[in-house]
Coordinates of C-alpha atoms and ligand atoms in Angstrom, one line a residue:
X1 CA 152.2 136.6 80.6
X2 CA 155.5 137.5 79.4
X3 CA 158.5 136.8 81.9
X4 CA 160.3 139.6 83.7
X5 CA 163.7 139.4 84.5
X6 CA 165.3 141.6 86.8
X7 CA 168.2 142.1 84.7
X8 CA 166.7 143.0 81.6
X9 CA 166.7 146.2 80.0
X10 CA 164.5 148.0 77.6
X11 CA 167.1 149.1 74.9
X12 CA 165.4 152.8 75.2
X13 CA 166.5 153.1 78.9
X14 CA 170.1 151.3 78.1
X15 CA 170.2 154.4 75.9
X16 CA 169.2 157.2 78.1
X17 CA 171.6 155.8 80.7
X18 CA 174.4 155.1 78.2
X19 CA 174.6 158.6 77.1
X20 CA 174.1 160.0 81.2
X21 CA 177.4 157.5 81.9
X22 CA 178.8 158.8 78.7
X23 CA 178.5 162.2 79.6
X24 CA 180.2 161.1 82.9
X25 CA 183.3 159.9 81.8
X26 CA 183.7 162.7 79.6
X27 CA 183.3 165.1 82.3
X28 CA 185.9 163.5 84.3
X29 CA 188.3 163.4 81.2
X30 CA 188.2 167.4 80.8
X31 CA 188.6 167.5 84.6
X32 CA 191.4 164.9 85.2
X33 CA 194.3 167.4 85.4
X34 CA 192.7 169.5 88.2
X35 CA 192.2 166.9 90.1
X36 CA 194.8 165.3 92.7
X37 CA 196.5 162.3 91.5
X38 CA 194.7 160.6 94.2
X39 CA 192.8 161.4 97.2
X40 CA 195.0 159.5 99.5
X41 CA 192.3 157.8 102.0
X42 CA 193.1 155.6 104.5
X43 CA 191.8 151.9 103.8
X44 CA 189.2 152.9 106.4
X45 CA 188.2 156.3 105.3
X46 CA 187.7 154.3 101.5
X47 CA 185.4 151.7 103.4
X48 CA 183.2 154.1 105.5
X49 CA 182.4 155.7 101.6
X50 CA 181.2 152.4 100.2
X51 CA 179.1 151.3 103.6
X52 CA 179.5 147.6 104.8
X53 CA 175.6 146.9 104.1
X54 CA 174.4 143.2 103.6
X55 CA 173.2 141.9 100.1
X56 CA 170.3 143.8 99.3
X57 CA 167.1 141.5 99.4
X58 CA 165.6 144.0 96.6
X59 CA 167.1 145.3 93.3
X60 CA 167.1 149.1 92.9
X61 CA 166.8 151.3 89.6
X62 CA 169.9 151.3 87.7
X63 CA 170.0 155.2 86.6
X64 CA 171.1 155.6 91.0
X65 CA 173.3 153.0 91.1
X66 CA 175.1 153.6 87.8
X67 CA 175.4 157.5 89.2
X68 CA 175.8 156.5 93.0
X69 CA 179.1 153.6 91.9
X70 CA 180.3 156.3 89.3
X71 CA 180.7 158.6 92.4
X72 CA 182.7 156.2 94.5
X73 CA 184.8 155.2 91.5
X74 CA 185.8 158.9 90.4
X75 CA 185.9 160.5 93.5
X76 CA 187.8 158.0 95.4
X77 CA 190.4 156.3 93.1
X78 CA 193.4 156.6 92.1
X79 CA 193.8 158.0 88.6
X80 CA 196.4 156.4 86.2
X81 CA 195.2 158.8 83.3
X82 CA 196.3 161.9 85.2
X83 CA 199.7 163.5 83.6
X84 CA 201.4 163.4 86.7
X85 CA 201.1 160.0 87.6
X86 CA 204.1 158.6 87.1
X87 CA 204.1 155.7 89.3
X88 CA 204.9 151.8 88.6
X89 CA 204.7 150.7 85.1
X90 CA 200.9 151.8 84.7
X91 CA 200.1 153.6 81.5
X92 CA 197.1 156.4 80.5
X93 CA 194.6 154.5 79.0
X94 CA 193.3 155.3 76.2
X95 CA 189.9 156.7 75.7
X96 CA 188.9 155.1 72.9
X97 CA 189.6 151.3 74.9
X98 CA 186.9 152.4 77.3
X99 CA 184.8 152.6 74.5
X100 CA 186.0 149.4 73.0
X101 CA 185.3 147.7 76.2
X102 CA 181.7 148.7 75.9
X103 CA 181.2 147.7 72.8
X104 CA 183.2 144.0 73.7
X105 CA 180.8 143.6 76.4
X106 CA 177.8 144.2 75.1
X107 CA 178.1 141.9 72.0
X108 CA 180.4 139.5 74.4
X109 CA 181.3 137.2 72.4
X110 CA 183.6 133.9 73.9
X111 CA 186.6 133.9 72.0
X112 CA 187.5 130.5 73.3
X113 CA 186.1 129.2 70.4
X114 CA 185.7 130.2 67.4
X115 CA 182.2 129.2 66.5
X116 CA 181.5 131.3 69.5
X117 CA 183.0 134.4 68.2
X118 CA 183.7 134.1 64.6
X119 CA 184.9 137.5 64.0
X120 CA 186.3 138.2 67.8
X121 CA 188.4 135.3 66.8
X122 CA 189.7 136.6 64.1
X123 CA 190.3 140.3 65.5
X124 CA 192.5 138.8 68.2
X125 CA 194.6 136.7 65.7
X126 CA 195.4 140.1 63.5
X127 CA 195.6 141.8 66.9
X128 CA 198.2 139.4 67.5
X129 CA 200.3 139.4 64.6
X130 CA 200.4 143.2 64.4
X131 CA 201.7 143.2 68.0
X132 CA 204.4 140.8 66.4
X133 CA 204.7 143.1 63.5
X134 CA 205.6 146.2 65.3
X135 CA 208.1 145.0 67.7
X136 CA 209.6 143.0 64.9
X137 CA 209.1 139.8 66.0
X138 CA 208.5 136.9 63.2
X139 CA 204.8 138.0 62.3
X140 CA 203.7 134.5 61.6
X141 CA 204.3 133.1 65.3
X142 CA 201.4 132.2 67.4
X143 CA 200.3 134.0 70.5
X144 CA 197.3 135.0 72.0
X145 CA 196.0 138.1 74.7
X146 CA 195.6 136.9 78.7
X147 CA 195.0 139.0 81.2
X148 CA 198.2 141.0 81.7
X149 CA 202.6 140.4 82.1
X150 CA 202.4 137.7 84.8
X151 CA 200.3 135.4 82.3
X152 CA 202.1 136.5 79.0
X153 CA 205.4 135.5 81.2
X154 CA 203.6 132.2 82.3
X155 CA 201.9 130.8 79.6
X156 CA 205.6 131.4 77.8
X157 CA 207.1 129.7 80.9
X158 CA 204.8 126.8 80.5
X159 CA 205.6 126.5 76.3
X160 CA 209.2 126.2 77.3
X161 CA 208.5 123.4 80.0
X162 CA 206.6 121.4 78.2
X163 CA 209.3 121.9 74.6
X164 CA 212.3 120.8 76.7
X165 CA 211.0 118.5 79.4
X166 CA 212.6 114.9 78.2
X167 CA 209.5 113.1 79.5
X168 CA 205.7 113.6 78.9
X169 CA 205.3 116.4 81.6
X170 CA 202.0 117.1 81.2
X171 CA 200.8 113.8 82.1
X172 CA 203.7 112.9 84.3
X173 CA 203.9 116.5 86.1
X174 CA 207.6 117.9 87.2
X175 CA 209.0 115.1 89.5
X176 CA 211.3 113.4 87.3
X177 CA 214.2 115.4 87.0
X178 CA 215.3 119.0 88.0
X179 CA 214.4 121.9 85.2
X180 CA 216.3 124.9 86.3
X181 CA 215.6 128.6 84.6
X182 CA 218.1 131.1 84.5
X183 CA 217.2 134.7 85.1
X184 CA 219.1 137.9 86.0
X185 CA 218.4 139.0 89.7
X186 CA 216.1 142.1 88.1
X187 CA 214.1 140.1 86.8
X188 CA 210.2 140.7 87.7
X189 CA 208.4 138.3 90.3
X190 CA 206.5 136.7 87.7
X191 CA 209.2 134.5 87.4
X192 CA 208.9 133.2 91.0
X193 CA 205.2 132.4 90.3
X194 CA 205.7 129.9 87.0
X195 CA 208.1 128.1 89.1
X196 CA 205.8 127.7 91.5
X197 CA 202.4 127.5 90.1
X198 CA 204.2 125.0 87.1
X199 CA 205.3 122.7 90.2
X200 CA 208.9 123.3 89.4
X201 CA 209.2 125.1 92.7
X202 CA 211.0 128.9 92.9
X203 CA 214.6 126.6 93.8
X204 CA 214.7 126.1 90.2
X205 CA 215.6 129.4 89.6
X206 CA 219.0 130.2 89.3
X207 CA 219.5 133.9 89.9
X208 CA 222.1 135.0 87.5
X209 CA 223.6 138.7 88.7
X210 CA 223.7 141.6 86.9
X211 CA 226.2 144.2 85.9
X212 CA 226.5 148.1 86.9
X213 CA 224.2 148.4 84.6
X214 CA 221.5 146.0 85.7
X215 CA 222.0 143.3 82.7
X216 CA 222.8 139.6 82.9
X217 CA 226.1 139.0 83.1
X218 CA 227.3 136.5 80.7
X219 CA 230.0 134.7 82.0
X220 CA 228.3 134.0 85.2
X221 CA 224.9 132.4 82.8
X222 CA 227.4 130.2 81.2
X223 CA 228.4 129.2 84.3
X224 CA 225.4 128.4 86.0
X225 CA 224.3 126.4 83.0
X226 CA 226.9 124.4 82.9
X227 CA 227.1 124.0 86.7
X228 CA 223.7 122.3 86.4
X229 CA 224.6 120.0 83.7
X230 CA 227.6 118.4 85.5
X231 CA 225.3 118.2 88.8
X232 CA 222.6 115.9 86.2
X233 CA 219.8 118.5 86.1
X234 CA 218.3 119.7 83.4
X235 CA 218.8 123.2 82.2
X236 CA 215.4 124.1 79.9
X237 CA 215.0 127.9 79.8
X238 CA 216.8 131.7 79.6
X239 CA 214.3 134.3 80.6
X240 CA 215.6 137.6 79.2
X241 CA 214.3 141.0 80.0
X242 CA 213.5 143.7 77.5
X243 CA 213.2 146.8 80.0
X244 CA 213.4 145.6 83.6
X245 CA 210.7 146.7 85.7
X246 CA 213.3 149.0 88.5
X247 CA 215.7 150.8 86.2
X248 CA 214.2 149.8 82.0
X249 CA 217.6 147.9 82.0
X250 CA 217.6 145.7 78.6
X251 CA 219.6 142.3 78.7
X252 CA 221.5 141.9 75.6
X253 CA 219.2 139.9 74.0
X254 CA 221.0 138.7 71.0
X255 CA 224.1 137.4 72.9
X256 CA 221.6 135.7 75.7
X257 CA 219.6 133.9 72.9
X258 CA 223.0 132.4 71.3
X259 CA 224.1 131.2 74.5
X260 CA 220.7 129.2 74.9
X261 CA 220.9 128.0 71.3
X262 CA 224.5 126.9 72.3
X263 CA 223.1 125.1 75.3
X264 CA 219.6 124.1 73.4
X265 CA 217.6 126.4 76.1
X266 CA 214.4 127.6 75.5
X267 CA 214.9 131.7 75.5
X268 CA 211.8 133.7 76.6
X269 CA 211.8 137.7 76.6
X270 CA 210.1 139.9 79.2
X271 CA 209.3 142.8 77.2
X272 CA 206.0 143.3 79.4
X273 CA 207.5 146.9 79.6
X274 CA 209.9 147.5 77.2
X275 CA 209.1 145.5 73.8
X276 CA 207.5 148.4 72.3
X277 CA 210.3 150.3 72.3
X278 CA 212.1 147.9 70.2
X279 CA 210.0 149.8 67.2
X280 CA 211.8 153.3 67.9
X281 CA 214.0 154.0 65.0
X282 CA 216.6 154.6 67.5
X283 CA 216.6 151.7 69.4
X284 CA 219.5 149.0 70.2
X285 CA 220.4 146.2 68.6
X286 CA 220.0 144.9 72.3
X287 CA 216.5 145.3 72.3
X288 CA 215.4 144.3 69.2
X289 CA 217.1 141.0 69.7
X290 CA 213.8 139.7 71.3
X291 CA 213.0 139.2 67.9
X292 CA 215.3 135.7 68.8
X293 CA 213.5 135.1 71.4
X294 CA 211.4 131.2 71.4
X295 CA 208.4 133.5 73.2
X296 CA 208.2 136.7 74.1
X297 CA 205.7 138.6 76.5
X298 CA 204.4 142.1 75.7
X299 CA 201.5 143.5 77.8
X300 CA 199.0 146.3 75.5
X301 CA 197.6 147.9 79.0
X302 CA 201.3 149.2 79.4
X303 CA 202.7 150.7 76.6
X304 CA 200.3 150.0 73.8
X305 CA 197.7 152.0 76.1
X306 CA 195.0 150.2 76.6
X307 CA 192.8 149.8 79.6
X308 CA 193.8 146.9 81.7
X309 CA 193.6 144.2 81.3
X310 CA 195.5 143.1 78.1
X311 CA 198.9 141.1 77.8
X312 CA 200.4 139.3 75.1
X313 CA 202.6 136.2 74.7
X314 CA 204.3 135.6 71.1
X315 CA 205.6 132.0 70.2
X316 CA 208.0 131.4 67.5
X317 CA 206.4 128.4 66.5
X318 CA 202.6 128.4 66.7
X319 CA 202.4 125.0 67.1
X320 CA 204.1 125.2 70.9
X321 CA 201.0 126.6 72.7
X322 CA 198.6 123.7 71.2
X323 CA 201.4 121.3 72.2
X324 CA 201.3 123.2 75.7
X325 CA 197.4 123.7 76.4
X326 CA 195.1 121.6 73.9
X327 CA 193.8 118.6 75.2
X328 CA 191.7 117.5 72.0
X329 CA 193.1 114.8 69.9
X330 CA 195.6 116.5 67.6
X331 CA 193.1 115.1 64.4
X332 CA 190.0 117.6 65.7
X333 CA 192.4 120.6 64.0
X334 CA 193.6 118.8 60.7
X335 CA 191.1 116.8 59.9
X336 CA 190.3 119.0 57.2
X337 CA 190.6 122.3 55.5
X338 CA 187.8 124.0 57.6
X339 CA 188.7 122.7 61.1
X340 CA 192.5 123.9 60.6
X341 CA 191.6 127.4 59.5
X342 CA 189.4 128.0 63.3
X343 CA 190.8 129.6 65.6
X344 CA 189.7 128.2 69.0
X345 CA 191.7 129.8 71.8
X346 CA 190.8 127.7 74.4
X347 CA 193.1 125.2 72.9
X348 CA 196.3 127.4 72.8
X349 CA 196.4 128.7 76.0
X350 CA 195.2 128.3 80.1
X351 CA 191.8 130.1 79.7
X352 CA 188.5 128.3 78.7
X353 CA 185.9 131.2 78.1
X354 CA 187.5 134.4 77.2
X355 CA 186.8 138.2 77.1
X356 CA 187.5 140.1 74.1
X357 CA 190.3 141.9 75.0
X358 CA 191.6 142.1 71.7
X359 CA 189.5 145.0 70.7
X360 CA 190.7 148.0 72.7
X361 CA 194.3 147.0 71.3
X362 CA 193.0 146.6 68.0
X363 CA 191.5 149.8 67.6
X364 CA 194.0 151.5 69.7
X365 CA 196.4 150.2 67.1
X366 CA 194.4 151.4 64.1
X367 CA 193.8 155.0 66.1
X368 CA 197.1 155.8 66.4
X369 CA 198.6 153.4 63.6
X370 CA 203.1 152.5 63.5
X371 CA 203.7 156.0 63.4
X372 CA 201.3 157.6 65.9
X373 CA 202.3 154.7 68.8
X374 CA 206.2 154.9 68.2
X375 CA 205.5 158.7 68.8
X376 CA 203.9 158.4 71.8
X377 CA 206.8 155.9 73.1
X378 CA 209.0 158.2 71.9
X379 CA 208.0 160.9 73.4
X380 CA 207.5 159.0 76.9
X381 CA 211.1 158.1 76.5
X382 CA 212.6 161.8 75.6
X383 CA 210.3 163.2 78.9
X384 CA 212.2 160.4 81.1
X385 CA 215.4 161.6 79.9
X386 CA 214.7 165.3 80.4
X387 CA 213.7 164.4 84.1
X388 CA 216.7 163.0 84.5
X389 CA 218.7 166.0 83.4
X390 CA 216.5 168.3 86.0
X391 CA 216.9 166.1 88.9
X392 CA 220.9 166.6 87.9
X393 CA 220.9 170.3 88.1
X394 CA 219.4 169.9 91.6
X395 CA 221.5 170.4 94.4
X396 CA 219.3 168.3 96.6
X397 CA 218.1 165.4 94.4
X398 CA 220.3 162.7 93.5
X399 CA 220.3 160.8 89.5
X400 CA 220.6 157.5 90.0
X401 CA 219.8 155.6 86.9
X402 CA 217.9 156.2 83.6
X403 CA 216.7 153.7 81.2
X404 CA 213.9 153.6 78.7
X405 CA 211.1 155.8 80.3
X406 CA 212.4 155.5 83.8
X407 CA 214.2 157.7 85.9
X408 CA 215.9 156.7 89.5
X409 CA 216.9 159.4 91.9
X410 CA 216.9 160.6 95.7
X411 CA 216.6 163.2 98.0
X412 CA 219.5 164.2 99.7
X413 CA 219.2 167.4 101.7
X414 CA 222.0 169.7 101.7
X415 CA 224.9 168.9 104.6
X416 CA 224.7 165.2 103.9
X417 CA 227.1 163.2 102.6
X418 CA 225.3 160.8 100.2
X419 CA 228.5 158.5 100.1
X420 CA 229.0 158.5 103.7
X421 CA 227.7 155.0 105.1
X422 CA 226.8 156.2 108.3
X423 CA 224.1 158.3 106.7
X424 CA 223.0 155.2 103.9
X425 CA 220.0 154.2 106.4
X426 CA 218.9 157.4 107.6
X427 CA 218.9 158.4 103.5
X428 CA 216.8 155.6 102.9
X429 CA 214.7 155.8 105.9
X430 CA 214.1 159.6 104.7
X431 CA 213.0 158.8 101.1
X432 CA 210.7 156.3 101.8
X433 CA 209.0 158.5 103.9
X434 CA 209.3 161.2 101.3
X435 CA 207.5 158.3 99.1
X436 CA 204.7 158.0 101.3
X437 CA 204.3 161.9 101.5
X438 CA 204.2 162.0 97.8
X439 CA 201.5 159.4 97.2
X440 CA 199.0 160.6 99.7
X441 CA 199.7 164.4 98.7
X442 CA 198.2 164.0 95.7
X443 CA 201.0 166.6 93.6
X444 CA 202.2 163.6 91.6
X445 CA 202.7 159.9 91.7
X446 CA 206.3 158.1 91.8
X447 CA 207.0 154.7 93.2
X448 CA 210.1 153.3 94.5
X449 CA 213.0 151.1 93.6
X450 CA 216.0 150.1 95.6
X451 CA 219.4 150.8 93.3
X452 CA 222.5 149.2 95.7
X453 CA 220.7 149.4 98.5
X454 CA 219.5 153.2 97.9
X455 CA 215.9 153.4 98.2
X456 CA 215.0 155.7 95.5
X457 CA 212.0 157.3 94.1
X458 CA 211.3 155.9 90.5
X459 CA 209.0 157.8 87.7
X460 CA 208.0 155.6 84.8
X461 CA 207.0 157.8 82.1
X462 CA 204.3 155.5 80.5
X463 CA 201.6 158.3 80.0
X464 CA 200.8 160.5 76.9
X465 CA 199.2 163.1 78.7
X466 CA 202.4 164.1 81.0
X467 CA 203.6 167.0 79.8
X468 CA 207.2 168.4 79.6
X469 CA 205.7 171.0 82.3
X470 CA 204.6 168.2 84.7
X471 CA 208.3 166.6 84.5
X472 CA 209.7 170.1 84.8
X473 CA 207.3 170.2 88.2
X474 CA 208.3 168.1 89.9
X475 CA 211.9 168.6 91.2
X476 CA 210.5 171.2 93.4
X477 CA 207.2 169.7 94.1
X478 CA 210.1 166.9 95.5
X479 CA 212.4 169.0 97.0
X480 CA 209.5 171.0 99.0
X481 CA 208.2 167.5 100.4
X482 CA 211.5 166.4 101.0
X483 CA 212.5 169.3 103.6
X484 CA 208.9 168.7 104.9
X485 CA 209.3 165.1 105.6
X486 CA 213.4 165.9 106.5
X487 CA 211.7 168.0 109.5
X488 CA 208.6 165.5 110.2
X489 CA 211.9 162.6 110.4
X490 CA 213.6 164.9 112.6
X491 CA 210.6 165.2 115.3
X492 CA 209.7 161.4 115.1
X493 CA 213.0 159.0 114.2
X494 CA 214.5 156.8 116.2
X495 CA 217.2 156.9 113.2
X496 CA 219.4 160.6 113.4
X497 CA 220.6 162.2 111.2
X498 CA 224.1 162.1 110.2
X499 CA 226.5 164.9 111.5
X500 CA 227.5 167.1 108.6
X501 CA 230.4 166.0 107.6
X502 CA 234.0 167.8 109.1
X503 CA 236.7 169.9 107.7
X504 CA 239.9 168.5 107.5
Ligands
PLP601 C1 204.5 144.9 84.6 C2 205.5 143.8 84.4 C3 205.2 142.5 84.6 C4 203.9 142.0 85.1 O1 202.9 142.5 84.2 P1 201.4 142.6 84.8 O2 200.7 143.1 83.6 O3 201.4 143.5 85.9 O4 200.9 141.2 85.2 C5 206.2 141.6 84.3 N1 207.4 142.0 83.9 C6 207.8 143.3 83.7 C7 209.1 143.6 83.2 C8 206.8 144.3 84.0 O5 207.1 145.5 83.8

């Protein structure tokens, strides 16, 4: 008899309910922009929709459950793809990635190895070097996809402690001596995480400040550097960012990577964010200095567009992320011509079996080719910048900053004195709320950032469906919920609000 498996499917029914999910997603597509943003359930209200039933003893036919999870998923999510979400640094995904995916997963091969995956393999490693190839970074460095920024950030983290450690770290772990990084105060809270995860602990970071402007000051890098020499530790690794994650603020690059070659410093980029934009015609010489960097992080589910998840992580030399990961004797890869030309990714970075992420970015990078994706950033960027100019011509919205694709600003109703101190908690008491209101509403979706001390209401143009119409929105989509949640304060605070201010 021949077995059954409960798993199993004849490839006539995977068919009939490929094309039924098919038709799903395309439905929702056409549909996304009349939807709300999200539907802004309570954690409760989500759980009561997905039932807190037991493991089911019995398996059920796939054609309900595929159309009973595709229900809870579209009508009860948040959606990233809609033009007026604007929120974090999340981009649109592209269509064509969801597709990919399929396609990944139902061949699914292991790229950890490339016997396992010949051509997977291979995809990645031209995915890779494209990715170098765009943002101008040395296109024969190594590199290799994880799962997102925190592991492109880490797995560079972890190159750079095992280059410059002066002992065998690997074997001997972190005790010996203390490595200190030095990173600007804007920098993302990936950084915390290395230091912890690597065993260096978070007090081996040495928060360098920033300028008005949100860069790393200079003077006060040098400083700290050389601080930590004279006190015996040992100084291993600049972490630069290429678009920070509150403001899009860009380090400058090219002066932070002379100062570690001064000091002999590993220098890392976090270009999770901004890196692509280092392939605008028009960008600075600021930014496209990550192409100095020793390792550099880029993450394709932001600002490539592709469905999460999909990071990056460049390295100058290609031989640092064997040195960093592989524990197979070094022979096993040069013992011959055939061995040296496979690409087995378990060895050059933390993952064992591994996905194929690398083809949504592949064909998301052959879809819309060097011209088609700087476009797209482009355009992202030039939105940004024309919100900025609207919330200026507001009376009650306040610009705070604008960089790259985001914009910073405020409510500030009419009668308040947005420099007065006495009104700085009530203002930021007000526009948090105002945050909340906007999230669950369902209009648009912002996030927040705090700009000295102002809590502010960020948009992070990262989206290539959001229209100049959706930025030119939402001013007054703000301004109406701000005088809403103004009145809502007003009935509810324990904080007032400030007096007008006096004549005279
Ligand atoms: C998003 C982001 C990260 C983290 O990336 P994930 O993909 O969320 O893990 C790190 N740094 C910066 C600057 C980012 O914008």
């Amino acid at each position: 008899m021949p077995r059954t498996a409960a798993l199993e499917m004849d490839p006539e029914r995977f068919r009939e309910l490929g094309y039924r999910t098919v038709d799903r997603i395309a439905e929702f597509l056409k549909g996304l922009r009349e939807r709300p943003v999200t539907p802004g359930e309570s954690p409760a209200e989500v759980r009561a929709h997905l039932g807190n039933g037991a493991l089911p003893e019995r398996g059920a036919a796939p054609e309900e459950l595929l159309e009973e999870a595709w229900r809870l998923l579209a009508g009860h999510s948040l959606l990233n793809g809609h033009p007026r979400f604007l929120g974090y640094v999340t981009s649109s995904a592209a269509p064509l990635g969801a597709l990919a995916d399929l396609a990944a997963a139902a061949v699914n091969p292991n790229v950890g190895g490339w016997t396992l995956a010949p051509m997977a393999s291979e995809i990645e490693a031209q995915t890779v070097r494209w990715i170098a190839e765009f943002l101008g970074y040395p296109p024969f460095c190594g590199g290799l996809l994880v799962s997102g920024g925190n592991m492109a950030n880490f797995v560079g983290f972890l190159a750079a402690r095992r280059a410059k450690a002066e002992w065998d770290i690997r074997a001997e772990g972190a005790g010996c001596r203390r490595m200190t990084v030095y990173a600007s105060s804007e920098t993302h809270t990936w950084v915390q995480k290395a230091a912890d995860l690597s065993g260096l602990g978070t007090q081996s970071i040495r928060w360098i400040p920033a300028d008005r402007d949100f860069r790393m000051d200079l003077s006060e890098l040098r400083r700290a550097i050389e601080a930590d020499r004279a006190a015996g530790h040992l100084p291993f690794l600049v972490v630069g960012s290429a678009g920070t994650v509150s403001t899009g603020a860009v380090d400058p690059l090219p002066a932070l990577a002379e100062i570690a070659q001064e000091h002999g410093l590993w220098f890392h980029v976090d270009g999770a964010y901004g890196a692509p934009a280092a392939a605008l015609p028009d960008a600075g010489e600021d930014l496209r200095g990550l192409r100095y960097a020793d390792s550099l992080a880029v993450d394709p589910h932001k600002w490539f567009y592709a469905p999460l998840e999909a990071g990056c992580t460049l390295v100058r030399d290609a031989r640092r992320l064997q040195e960093t990961f592989d524990y197979s004797p070094a022979y096993y890869h040069f013992d011959g011509e055939e061995e040296e030309q496979r690409l087995n990714y378990y060895a050059l970075g933390p993952q064992n079996s591994r996905g194929f992420r690398a083809l949504k970015v592949w064909l998301g990078l052959r879809a819309a080719g060097r011209e088609g994706l700087a476009r797209m950033i482009g355009d992202d960027i030039r939105l940004s910048r024309l919100l900025h100019r609207e919330v200026q011509k507001r009376e009650e919205l306040e610009a705070l900053t604008q960089g790259l694709s985001i914009t910073t600003f405020r409510y500030v109703p009419r009668g308040v004195d947005r420099t007065d101190p006495a009104a700085a908690a009530w203002l930021n008491e007000l526009n948090e709320q105002l945050l909340n209101r906007i999230q669950a509403g369902g209009e648009a979706f912002l996030s927040n950032a705090v700009i000295e001390g102002k809590f502010a209401l960020r948009a992070c143009v990262v989206n290539f469906r959001t229209e100049q119409a959706d930025i030119q929105a939402l001013p007054e989509i703000v301004t109406r919920l701000g005088r809403e949640t103004e009145a809502a304060l007003a009935a509810t605070s324990a904080v007032e609000r400030p007096a007008p201010p006096t004549a005279g």
